[in-house]
XYZ file of C-alpha atoms in Angstrom:
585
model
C 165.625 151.108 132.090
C 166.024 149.046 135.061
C 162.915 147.412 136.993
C 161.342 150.052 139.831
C 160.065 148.474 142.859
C 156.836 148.529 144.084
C 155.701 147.872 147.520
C 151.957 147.762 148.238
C 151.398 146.876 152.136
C 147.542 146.285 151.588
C 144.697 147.657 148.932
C 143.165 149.626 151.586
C 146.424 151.386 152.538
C 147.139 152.030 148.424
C 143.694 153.105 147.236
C 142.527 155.375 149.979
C 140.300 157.221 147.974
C 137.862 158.806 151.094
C 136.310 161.967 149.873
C 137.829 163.283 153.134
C 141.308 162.673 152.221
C 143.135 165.911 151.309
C 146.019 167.340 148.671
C 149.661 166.928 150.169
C 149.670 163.316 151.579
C 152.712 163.059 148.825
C 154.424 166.256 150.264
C 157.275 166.107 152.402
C 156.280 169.835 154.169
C 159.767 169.745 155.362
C 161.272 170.698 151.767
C 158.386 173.119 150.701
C 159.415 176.675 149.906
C 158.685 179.330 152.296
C 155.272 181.054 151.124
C 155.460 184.107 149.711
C 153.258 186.983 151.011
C 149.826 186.034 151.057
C 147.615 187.696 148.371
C 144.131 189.175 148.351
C 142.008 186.229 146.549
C 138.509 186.928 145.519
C 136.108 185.004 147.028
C 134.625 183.723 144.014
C 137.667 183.135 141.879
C 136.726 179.427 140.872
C 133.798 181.095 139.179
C 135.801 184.141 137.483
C 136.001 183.822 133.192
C 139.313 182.462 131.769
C 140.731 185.906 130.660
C 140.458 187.054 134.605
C 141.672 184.069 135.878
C 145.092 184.272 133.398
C 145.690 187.557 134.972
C 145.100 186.238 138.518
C 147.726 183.537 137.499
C 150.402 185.363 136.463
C 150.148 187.733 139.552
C 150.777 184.680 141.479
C 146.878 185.458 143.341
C 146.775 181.312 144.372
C 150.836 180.831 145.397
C 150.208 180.934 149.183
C 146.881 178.617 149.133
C 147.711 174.685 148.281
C 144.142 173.834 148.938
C 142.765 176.833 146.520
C 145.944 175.533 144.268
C 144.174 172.286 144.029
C 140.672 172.804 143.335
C 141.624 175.250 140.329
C 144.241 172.749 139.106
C 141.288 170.011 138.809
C 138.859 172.660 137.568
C 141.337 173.828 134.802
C 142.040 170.422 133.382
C 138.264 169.326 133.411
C 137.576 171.974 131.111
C 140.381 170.820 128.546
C 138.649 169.153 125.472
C 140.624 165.534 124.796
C 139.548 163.008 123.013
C 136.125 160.996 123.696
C 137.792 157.829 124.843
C 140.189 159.395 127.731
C 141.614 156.869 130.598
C 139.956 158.355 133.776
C 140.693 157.445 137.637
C 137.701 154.709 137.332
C 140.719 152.852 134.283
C 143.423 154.037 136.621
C 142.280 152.389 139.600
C 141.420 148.654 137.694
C 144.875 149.039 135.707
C 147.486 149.872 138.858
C 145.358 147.433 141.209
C 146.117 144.470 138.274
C 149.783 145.586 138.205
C 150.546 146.739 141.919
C 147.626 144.915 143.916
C 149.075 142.586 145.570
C 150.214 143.353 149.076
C 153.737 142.194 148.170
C 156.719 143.269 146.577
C 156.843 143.486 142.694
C 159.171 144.991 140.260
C 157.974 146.817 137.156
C 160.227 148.447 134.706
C 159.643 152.108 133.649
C 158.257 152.930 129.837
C 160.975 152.201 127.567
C 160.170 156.398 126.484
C 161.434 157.534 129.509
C 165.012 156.421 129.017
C 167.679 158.843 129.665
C 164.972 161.574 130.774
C 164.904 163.261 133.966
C 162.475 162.184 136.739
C 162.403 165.570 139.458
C 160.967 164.755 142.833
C 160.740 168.106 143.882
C 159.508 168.304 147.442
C 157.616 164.393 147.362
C 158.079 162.364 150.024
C 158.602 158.896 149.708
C 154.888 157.582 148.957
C 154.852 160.325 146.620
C 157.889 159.373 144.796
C 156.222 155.591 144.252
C 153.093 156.981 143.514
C 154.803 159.359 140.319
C 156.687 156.109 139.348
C 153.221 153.984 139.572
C 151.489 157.149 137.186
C 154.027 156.549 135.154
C 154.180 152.534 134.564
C 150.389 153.403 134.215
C 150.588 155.933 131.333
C 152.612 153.395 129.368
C 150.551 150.710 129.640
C 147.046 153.074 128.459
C 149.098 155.389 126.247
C 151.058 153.058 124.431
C 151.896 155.137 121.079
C 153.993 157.875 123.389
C 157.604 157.435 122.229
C 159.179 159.855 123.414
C 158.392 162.493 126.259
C 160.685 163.593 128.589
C 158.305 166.276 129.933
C 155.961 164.047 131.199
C 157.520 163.218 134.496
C 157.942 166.640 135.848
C 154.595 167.213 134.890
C 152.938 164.423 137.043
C 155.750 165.674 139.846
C 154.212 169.122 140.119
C 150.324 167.358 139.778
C 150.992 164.842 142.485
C 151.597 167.732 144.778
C 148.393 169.026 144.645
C 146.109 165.847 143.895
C 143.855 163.810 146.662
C 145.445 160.359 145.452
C 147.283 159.076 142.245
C 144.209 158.382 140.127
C 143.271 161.948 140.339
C 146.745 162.499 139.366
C 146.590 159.996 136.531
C 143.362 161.349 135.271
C 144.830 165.371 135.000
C 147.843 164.149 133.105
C 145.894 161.682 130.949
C 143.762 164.512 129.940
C 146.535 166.333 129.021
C 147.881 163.764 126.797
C 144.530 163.425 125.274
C 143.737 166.877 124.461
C 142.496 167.784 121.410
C 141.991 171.354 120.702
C 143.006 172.858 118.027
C 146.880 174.813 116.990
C 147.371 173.415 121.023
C 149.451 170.776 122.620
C 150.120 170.321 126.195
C 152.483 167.929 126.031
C 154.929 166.188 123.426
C 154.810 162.462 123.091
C 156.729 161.803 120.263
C 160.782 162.209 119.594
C 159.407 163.950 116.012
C 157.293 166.412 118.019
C 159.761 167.179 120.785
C 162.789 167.771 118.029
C 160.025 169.944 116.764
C 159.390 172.423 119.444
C 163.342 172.366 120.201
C 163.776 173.527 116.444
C 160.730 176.285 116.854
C 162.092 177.359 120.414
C 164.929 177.633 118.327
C 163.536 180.139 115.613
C 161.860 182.265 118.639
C 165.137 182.717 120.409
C 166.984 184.127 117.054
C 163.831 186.841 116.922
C 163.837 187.409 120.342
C 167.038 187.273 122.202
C 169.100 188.161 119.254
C 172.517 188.755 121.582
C 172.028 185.407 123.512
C 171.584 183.420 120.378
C 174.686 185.299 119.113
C 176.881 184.142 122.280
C 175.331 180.487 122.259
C 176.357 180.844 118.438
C 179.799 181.943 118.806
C 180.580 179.654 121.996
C 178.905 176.159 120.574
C 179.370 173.960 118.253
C 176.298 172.818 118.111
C 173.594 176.123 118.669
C 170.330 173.239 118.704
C 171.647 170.998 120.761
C 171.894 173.906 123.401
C 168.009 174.722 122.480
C 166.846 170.980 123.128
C 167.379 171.659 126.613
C 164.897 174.324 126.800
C 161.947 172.382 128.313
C 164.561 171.021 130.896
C 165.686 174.224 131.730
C 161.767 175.008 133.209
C 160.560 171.789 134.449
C 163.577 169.791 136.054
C 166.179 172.643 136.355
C 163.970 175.731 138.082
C 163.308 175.606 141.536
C 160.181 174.384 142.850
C 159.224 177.580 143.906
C 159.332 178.507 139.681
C 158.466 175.550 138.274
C 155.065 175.448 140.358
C 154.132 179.029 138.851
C 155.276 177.907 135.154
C 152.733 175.242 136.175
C 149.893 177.907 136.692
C 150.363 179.440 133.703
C 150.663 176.634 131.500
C 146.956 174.906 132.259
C 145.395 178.291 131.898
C 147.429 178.996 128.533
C 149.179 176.248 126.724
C 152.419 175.591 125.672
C 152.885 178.863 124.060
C 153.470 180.459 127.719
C 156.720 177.658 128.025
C 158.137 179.584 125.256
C 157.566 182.982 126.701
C 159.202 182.004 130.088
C 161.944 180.236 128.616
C 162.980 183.300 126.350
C 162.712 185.480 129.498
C 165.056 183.140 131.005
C 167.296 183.402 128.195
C 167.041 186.886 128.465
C 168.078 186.938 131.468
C 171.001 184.409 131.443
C 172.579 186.947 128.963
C 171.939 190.010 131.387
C 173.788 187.534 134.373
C 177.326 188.187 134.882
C 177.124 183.941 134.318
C 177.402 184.702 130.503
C 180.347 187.453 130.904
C 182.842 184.528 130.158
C 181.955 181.987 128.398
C 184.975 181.484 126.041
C 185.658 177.597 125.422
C 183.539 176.852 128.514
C 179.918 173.988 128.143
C 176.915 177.009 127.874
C 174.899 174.123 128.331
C 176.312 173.192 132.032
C 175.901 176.969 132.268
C 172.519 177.556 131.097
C 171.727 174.582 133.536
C 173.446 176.115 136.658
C 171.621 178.907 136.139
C 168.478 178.068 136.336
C 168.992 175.893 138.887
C 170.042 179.211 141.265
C 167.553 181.510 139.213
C 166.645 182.793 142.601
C 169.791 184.646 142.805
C 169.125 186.688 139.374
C 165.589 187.296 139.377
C 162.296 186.254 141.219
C 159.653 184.375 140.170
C 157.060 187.441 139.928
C 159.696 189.558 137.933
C 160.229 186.492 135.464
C 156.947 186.033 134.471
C 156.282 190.154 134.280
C 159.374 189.845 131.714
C 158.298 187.006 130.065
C 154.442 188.380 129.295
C 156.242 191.647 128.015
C 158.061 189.495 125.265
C 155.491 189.931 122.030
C 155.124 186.582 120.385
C 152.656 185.886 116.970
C 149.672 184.068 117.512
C 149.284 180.196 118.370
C 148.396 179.449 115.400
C 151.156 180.867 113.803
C 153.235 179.346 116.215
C 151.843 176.530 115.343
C 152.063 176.712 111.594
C 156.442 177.041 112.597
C 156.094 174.186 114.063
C 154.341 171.785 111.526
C 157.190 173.048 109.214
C 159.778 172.307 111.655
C 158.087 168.860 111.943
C 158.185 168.264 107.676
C 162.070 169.079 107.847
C 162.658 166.618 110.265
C 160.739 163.848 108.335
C 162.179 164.801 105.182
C 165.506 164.307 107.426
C 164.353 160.810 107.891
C 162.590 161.240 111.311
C 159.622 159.856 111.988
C 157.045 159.254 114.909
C 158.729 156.394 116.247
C 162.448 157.458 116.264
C 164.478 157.152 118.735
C 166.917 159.908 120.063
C 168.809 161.224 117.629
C 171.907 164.663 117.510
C 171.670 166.949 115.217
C 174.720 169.333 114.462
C 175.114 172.812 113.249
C 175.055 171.671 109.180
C 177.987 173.881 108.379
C 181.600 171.611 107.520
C 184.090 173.814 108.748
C 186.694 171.721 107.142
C 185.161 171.568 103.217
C 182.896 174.898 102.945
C 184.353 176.936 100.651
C 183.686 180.738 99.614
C 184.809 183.642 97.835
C 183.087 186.401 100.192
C 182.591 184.605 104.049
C 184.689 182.690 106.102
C 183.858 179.295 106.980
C 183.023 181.048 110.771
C 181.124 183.764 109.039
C 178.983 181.319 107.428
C 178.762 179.719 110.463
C 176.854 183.028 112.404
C 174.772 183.317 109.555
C 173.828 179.997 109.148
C 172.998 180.806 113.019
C 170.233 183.349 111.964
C 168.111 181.241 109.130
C 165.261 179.260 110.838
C 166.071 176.125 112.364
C 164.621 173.633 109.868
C 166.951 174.692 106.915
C 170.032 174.866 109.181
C 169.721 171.236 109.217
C 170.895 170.981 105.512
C 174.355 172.474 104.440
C 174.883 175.007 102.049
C 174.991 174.448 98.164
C 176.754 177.165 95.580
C 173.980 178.041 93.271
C 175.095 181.081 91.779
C 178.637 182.953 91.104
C 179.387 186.065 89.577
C 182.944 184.678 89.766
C 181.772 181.322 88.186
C 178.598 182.132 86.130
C 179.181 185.883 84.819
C 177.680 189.185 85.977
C 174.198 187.810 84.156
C 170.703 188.865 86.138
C 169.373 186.388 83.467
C 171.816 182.917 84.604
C 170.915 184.329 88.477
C 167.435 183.447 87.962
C 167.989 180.478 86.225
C 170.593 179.077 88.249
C 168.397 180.460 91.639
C 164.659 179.105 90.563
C 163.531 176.090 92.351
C 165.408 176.304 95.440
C 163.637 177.841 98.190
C 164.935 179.345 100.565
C 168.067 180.861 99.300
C 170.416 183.231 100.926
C 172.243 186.384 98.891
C 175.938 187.643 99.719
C 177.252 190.396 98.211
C 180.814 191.701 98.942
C 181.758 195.026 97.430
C 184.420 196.483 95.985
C 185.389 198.495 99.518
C 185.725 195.307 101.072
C 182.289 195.465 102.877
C 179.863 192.402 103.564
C 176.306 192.084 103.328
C 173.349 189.855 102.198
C 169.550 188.504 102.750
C 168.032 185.317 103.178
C 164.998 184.955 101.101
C 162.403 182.579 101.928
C 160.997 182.191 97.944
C 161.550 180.892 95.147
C 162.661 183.629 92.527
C 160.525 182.121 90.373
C 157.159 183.311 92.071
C 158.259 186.573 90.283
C 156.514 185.003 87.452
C 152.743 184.422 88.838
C 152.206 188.073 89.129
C 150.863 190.267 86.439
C 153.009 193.121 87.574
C 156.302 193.339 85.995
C 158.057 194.560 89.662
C 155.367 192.440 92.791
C 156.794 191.887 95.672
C 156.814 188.323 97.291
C 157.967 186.102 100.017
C 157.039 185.857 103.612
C 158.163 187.641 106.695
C 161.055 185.073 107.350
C 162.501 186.923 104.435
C 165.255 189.216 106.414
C 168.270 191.066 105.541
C 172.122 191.628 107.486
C 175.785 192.899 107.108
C 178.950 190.320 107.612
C 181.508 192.896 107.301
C 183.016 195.200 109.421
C 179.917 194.516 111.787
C 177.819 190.838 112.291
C 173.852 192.037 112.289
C 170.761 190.852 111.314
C 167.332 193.123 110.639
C 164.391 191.304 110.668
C 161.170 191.663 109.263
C 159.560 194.865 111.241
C 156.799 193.277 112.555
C 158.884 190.487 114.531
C 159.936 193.071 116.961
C 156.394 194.654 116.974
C 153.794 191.585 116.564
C 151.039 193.993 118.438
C 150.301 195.887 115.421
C 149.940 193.228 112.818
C 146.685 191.401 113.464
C 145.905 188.094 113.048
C 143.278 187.671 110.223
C 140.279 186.363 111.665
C 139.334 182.546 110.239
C 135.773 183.966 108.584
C 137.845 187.092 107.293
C 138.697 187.181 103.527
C 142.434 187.497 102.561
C 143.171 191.150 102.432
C 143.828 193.331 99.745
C 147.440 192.785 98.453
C 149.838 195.958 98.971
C 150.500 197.630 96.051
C 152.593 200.808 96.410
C 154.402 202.524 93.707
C 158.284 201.544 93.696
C 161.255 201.494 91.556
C 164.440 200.282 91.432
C 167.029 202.237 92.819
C 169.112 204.639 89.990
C 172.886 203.240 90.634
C 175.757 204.739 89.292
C 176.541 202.789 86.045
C 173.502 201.232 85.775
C 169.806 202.601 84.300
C 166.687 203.058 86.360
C 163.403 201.567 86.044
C 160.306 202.866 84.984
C 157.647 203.214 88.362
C 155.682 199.858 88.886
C 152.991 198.698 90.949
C 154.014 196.142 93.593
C 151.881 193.739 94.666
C 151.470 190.357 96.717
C 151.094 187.176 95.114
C 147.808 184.760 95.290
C 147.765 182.533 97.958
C 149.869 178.819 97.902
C 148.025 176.082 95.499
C 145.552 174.329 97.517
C 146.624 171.131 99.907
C 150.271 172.987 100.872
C 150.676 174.308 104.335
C 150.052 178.076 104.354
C 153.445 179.399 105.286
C 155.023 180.455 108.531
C 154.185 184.711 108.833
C 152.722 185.048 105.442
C 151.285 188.568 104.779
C 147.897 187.098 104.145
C 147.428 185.662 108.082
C 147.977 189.638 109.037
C 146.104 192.722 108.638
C 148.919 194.813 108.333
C 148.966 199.024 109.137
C 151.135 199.896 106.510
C 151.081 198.801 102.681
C 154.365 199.121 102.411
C 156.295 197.368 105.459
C 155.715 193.917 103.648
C 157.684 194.159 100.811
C 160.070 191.040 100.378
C 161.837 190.325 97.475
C 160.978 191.303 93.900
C 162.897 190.753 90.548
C 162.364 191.731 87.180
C 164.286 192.274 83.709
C 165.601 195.268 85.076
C 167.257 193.911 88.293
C 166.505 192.558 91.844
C 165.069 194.530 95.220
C 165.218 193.740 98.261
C 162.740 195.039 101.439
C 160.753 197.977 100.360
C 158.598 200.837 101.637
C 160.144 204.612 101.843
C 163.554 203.184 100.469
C 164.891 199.754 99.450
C 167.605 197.426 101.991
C 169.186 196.292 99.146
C 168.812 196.374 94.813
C 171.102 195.404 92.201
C 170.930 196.242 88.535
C 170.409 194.379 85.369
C 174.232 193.601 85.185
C 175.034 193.060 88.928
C 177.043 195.200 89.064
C 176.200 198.544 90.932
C 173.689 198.485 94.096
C 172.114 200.695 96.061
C 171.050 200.967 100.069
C 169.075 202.679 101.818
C 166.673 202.079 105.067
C 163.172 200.742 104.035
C 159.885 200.489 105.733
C 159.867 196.476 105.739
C 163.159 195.296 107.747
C 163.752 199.137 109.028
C 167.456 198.691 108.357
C 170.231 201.308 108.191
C 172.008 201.240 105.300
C 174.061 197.793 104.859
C 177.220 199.451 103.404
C 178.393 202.434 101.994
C 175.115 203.611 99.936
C 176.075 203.431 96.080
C 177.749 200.737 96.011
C 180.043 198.462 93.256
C 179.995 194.412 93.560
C 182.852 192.614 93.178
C 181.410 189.447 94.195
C 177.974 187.461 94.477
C 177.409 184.482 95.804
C 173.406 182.502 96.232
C 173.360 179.393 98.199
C 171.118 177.193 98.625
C 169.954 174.326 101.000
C 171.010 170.789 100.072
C 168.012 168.145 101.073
């Protein structure tokens, strides 16, 4: 990046650091947003417990107060555990006076991890905008294993506004950096981590805002490249008027809040009459110009009212998605000190080849499975038009790969399917001859004559599966009485109990929403996949989504408990095709 400037007049000018001196000496008041109506703030609200003080910042109690905006800031990030040996204002003050103290001009270049990102001024004036580029120099000379973090700027932005001079800054967004709790991380400093949350922003906004991922889906080329924008989208393209409230929310919460307010804002970009015609036009120039004039859709209080009504899993389970996003990028070849890198959508339009989708269809679908798997193309693995109408060659041809995904066209032209986060072969480490596996990735969806996807109950409804507490024993596995479904042609099974399989060997990361981390209402709304000698089932509880006989050759489908899905075709049905890919790594 080229050299930035820096013009220090005198020390005394630069480190003015009189307890009398006040937030907003980096403001220019000119270019502040009107203040909204004032609000009734308790008198002791820098004394009120964390859970009351989340709810005061969402309501927007501190919006009209800069001073009151201030103190809490410092208070907040105070309390944030980091790391024992965390550059304070004492390191920032002997580091900037070394690099900037002479009352001359001198030219310093930027990090070499801030290339190509975005550097918002919002409403700094011009000392301010030296002192965010001083913070800055700063951080890379005392943080020097960041790589990659195109957050940070924006961040310091927003902090510089409401600090008494840039140490304090420097010391609130070194403690960030530094923090240490656990399942939490305020901001990314790596290209590995940042690809990361893109890929798990990715994953929320196919459970969440199924119809926008389905028109970013059907109008890109590339669906993650339009998700790697998403922390832009809050901190550089919102208004400062929005991005100042994100910033309330996100030192009382974590980064788990970003996610909720950018799926609200993806939410609403799909309820905009900016998304009514998007055909062959750049979504991402679109998603940008809308949330630069989000004022015009929505306001800031309604956004964030929208965005705490969308039910996410835990942060822990967030964070479990996101260490396995993180392993598919390394086994991709990424590591902690790549640089920049494109990913695209892993389908070949030009060389995929099946019997039952299109190269498009496999396209949406390949749309729906979680991000880290997208990144591989598909890989045949079983054909009934290849390998025979043989339950028997299914499993062997099927075991090992994990995930796969099932497609089924039948003999009235209809398409349908399931992608299956386990291994077939963890059919074998139960006792009972029909248990249930898998986790609740597992989901199920028709091609043909209508695209849709029914996921795993529980997505939709996160409220009434509970986290297991840490000291809290795995529960009981479900075990409900089941059977495969009697299909014309083909012989039913005798009843079987269905159960969950033990936990993962020891040393493997537990699984993104595995049954055990919930304790689930219903027995039977966590029913998977199961096979057995007599033929394969798929989602359980009060009916079955999908099973296939011994031969497969006649199916049946019906709603079930687990994915509470109509019927994928007509109910009794004949195959004429099968098809199992794989992912090839």
């Amino acid at each position: 990046s080229s050299p930035v400037t820096i013009v220090v007049t005198s020390e005394a000018d630069t480190w003015d650091t009189d307890a009398s001196s006040c937030p907003g000496q980096f403001v220019d008041w000119d270019r502040m947003p009107d203040p909204q109506q004032p609000a009734q703030i308790p008198r002791d609200i820098l004394s009120k417990p964390r859970k009351e003080l989340k709810k005061l910042a969402r309501e927007g109690c501190w919006a009209t107060n800069h001073a009151l905006r201030a103190r809490l800031y410092h208070q907040l990030i105070q309390q944030v555990s980091c790391r024992l040996v965390t550059p304070d204002a004492l390191v920032y003050r002997d580091v900037a006076s070394r690099l900037f103290g002479k009352p001359s001009g001198s030219s310093h270049p930027l990090p070499e991890f801030l290339e190509g990102c975005p550097m918002p001024t919002y409403c700094l004036n011009l000392e301010g905008v030296t002192a965010l580029k001083k913070i800055l120099i700063c951080v890379g000379n005392l943080f020097p294993d960041i790589t990659y973090s195109p957050i940070l700027p924006s961040l310091v932005a927003l902090l510089l506004h409401y600090s008494e001079d840039e140490a304090q800054c420097f010391e609130s967004i070194s403690r960030l950096l530094a923090s240490n709790a656990p399942h939490t991380s305020y901001i990314d400093q790596s290209f590995l981590a940042h690809q990361a949350s893109c890929m798990t922003f990715g994953d929320l906004a196919n459970k969440h805002c199924p119809a926008a991922h389905k028109l970013i889906a059907s109008t890109s080329e590339n669906v993650f490249e339009v998700y790697s924008e998403w922390l832009s989208w809050l901190f550089h393209d919102l208004p400062f008027a929005y991005a100042i409230r994100v910033l309330d929310v996100f030192l009382l919460e974590g980064q788990k809040v970003l996610y909720r307010i950018a799926l609200a804002l993806l939410k609403q970009f799909r309820l905009s009459g900016s998304s009514a015609e998007l055909e062959g036009a750049d979504i991402k120039a679109d998603l940008q110009a809308f949330m630069q004039n989000i004022a015009e859709h929505v306001t800031v209080n309604k956004l964030l009212e929208r965005a705490f009504g969308i039910r996410l899993f835990s942060r822990k389970e967030i964070w479990l998605l996101q260490m396995a996003n993180r392993k598919a990028l390394m086994e991709r070849g990424i590591t902690m000190v790549q640089s920049r890198q494109s990913f695209h959508l892993a389908v070949d339009m030009q060389n995929f080849s099946s019997s039952i989708v299109t190269a498009q269809e496999m396209r949406l679908v390949w749309s729906w499975i979680p991000e880290r798997f997208s990144l591989f193309p598909p890989l045949l693995l079983f054909s009934t038009s290849q390998d025979g109408c043989s339950l028997q060659r299914f499993y062997t041809c099927c075991e090992g790969y994990e995930p796969t995904v099932l497609l089924i066209k039948t003999t009235e032209g209809e398409v349908c399917g399931a992608f299956l986060s386990s291994d077939w072969s963890e059919r074998k480490k139960s006792r009972a001859t029909s248990a249930f596996f898998g986790t609740g990735e597992c989901f199920v969806f028709t091609v043909r004559p209508e695209a849709e996807k029914y996921e795993w109950v529980f997505i939709k409804q996160p409220e009434l599966a509970k986290a297991v507490p840490r000291s809290h024993q795995r529960s009981p596995s479900p075990s409900p009485d089941s059977r495969l479904g009697s299909c014309p042609g083909g012989r039913s099974s005798s009843s079987s109990r269905l159960t969950v399989p033990t936990p993962q060997r020891k040393g493997r990361l537990s699984p993104f929403l595995a049954v055990r981390h919930f304790l689930l209402p219903s027995k039977t709304a966590s029913m998977f996949m199961s096979g057995s000698r007599e033929g394969i089932v798929i989602g359980g509880g009060g009916g079955q989504a999908l099973s296939l006989d011994a031969n497969l050759l006649w199916g049946h489908t019906e709603h079930c408990e687990t994915f509470d899905n109509p019927p994928l075709c007509q109910e009794d049905f004949k195959v004429q095709l099968l098809e199992v890919w794989g992912f090839q790594s």
